[in-house]
mmCIF file of C-alpha atoms in Angstrom:
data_model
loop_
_atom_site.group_PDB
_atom_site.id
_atom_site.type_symbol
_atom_site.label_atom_id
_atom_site.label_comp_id
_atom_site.label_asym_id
_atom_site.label_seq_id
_atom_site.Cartn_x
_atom_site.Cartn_y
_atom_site.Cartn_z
ATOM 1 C CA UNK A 1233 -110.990 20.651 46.018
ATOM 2 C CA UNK A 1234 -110.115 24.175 44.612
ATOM 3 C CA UNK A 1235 -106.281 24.944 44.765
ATOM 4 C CA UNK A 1236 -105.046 28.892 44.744
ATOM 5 C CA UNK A 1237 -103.186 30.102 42.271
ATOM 6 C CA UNK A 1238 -100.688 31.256 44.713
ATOM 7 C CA UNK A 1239 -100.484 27.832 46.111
ATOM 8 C CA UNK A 1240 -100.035 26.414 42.682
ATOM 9 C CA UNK A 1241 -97.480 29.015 42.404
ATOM 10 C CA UNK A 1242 -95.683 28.005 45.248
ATOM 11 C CA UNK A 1243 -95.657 24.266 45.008
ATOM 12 C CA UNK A 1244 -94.305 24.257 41.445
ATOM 13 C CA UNK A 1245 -91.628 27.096 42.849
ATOM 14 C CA UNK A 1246 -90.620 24.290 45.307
ATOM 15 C CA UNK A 1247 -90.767 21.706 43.250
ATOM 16 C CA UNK A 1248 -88.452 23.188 40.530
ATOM 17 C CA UNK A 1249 -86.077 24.134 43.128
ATOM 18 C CA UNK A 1250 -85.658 20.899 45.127
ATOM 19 C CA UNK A 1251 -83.425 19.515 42.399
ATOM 20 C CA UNK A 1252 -80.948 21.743 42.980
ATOM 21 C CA UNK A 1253 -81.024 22.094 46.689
ATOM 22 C CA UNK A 1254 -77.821 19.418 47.189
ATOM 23 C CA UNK A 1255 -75.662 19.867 50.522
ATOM 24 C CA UNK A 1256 -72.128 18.831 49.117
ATOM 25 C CA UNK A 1257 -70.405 17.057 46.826
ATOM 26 C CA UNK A 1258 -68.640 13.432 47.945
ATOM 27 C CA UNK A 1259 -64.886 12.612 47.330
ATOM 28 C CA UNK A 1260 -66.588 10.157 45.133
ATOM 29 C CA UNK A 1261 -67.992 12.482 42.878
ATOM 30 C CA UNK A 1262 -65.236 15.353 42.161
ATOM 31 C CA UNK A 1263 -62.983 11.978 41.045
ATOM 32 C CA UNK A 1264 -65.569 11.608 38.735
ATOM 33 C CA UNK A 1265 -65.480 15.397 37.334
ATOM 34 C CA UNK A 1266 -61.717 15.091 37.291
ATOM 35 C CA UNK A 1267 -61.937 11.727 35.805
ATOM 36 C CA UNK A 1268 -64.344 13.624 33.163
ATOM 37 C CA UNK A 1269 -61.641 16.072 32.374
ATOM 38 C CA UNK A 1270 -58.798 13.932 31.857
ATOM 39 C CA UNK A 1271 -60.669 10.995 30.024
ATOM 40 C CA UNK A 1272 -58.415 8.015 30.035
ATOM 41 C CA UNK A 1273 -55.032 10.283 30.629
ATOM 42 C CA UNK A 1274 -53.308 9.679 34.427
ATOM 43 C CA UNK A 1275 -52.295 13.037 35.834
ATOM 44 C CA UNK A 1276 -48.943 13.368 37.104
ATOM 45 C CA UNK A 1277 -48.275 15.541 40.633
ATOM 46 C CA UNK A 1278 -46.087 18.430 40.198
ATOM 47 C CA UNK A 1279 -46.104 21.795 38.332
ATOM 48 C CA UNK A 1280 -48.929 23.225 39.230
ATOM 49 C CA UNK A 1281 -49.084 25.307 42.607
ATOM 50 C CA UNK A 1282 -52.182 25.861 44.258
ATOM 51 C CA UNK A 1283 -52.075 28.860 47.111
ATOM 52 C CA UNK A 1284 -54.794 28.968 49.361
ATOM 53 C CA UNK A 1285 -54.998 29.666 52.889
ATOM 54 C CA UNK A 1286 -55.308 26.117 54.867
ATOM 55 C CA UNK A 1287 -57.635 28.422 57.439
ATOM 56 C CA UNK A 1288 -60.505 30.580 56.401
ATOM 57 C CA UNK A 1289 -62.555 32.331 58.732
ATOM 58 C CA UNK A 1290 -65.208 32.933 56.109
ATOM 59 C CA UNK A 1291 -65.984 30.565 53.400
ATOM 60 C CA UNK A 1292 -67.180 33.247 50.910
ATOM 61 C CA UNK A 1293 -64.326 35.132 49.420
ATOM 62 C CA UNK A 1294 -61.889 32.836 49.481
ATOM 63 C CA UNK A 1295 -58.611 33.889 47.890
ATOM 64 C CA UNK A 1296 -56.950 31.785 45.601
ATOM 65 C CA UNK A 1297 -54.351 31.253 42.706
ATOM 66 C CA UNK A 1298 -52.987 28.472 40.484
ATOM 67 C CA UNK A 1299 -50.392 28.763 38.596
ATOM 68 C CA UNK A 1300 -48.261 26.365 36.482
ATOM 69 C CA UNK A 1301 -44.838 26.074 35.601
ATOM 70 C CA UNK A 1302 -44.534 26.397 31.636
ATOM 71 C CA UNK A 1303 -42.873 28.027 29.417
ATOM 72 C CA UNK A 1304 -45.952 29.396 27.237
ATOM 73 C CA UNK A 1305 -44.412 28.408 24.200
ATOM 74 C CA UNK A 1306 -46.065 28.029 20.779
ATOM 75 C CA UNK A 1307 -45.398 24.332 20.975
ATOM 76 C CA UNK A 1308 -45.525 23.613 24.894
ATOM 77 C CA UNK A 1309 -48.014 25.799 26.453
ATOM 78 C CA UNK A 1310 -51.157 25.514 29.059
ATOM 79 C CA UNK A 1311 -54.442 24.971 27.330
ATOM 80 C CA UNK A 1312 -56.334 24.660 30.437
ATOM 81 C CA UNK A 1313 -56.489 25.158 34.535
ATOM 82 C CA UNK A 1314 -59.459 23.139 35.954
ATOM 83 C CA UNK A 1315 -60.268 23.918 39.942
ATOM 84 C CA UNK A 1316 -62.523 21.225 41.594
ATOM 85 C CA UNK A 1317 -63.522 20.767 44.772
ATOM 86 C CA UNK A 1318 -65.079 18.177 47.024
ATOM 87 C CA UNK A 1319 -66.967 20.169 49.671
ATOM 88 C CA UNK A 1320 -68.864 22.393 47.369
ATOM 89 C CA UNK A 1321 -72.396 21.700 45.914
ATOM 90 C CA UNK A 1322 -71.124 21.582 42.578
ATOM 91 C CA UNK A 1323 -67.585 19.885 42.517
ATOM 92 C CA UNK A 1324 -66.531 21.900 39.279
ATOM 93 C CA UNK A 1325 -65.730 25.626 40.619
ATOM 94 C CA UNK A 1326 -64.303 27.003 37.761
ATOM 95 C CA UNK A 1327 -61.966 26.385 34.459
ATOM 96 C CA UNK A 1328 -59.758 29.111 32.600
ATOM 97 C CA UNK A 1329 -58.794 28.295 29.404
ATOM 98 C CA UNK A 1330 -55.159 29.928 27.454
ATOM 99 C CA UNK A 1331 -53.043 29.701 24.581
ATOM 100 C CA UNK A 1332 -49.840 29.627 23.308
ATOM 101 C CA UNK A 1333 -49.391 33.680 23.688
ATOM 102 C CA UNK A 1334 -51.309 33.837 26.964
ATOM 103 C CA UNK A 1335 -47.445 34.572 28.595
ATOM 104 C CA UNK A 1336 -47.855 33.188 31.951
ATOM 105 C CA UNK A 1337 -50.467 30.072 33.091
ATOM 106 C CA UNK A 1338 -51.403 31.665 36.629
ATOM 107 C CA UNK A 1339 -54.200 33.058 37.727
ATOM 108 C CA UNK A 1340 -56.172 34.498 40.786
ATOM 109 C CA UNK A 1341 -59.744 34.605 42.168
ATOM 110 C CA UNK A 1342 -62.173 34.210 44.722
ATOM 111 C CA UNK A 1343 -64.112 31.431 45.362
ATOM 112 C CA UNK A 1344 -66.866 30.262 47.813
ATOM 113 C CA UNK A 1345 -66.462 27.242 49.969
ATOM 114 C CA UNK A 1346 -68.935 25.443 51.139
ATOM 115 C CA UNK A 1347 -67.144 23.796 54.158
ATOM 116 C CA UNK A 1348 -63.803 22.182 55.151
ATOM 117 C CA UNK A 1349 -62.781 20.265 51.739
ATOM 118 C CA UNK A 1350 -59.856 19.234 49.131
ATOM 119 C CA UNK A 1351 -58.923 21.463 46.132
ATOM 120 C CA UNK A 1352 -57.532 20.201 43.250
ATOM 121 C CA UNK A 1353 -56.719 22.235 40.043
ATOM 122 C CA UNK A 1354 -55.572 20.242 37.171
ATOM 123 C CA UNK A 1355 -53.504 21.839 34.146
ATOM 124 C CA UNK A 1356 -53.933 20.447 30.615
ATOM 125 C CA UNK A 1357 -50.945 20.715 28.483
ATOM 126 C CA UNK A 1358 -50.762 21.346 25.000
ATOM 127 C CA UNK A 1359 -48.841 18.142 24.485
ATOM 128 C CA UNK A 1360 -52.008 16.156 25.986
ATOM 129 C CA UNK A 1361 -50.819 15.406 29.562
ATOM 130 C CA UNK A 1362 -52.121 16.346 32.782
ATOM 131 C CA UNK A 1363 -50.545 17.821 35.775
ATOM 132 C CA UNK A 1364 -52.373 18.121 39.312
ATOM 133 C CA UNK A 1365 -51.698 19.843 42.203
ATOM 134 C CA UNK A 1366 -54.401 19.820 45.737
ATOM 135 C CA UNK A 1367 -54.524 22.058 48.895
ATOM 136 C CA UNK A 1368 -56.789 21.204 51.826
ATOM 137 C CA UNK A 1369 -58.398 24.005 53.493
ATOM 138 C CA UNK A 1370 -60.270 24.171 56.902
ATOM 139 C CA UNK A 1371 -63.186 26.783 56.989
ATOM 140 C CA UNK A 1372 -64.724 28.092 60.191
ATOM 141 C CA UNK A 1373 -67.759 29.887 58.590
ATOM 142 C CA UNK A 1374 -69.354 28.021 55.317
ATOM 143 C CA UNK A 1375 -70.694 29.607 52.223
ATOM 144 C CA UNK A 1376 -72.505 27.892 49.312
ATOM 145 C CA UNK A 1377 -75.391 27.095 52.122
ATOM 146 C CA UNK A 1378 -79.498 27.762 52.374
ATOM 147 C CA UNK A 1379 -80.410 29.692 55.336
ATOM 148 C CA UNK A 1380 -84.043 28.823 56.352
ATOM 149 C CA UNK A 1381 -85.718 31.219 58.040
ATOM 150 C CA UNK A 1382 -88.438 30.653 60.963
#
């Protein structure tokens, strides 16, 4: 049986790609990629605010901004704003990272969304603690999807 290089070509294409091809994260598994971040530490609730809009029409700009209350001093400062989410393929969307002289720990992007889902972002403090904050958010139209074609 002789195989064509383009089929060759095409069954190793979708055979790399399957791997990655994952519909969402579970609950189950962002606790494990904030578990991963704070190692044996227990975050505490508070201090960090997490805007979002609890309706988006379309899931891929999403506006959104953390920010935490510090006083971005050279002994208590934000080290760290980690943003995960349960919906998405990936459950880590993104982390920023700061130091003592960053001035303010707040920040502001756009993300995609996969579907309806639970935000978290978690803050890591220069003094080792963690502080959490969560938003849910309903979304009409997903992102983060693979549109097959027929």
């Amino acid at each position: 049986m002789s195989t064509s290089r383009r089929a060759f070509i095409a069954v190793m294409g979708a055979t790399s790609i399957v791997p990655w091809l994952k519909a969402q994260a579970t609950p189950a598994e962002a606790t494990q990629a904030i578990k991963k971040i704070l190692g044996n530490a227990q975050p505490r609730m508070g201090r960090v605010n997490l805007e979002i809009s609890p309706l988006v029409e379309n899931g891929n700009l999403v506006p959104m901004s953390v920010s935490v209350d510090s006083p971005m001093t050279a002994t208590d400062f934000v080290k760290a704003i980690h943003v995960i989410a349960e919906g998405n393929p990936l459950p880590n969307i993104v982390s920023f990272y700061f130091g003592a002289r960053a001035g303010r720990a707040q920040v502001a992007t756009r993300i995609r969304l996969q579907t309806s889902q639970r935000l978290w972002a978690v803050a890591e403090m220069s003094d080792g603690s963690f502080w959490q904050g969560s938003a849910e958010v309903l979304v009409t139209l997903a992102a983060c999807t693979e549109e097959v074609l027929v």
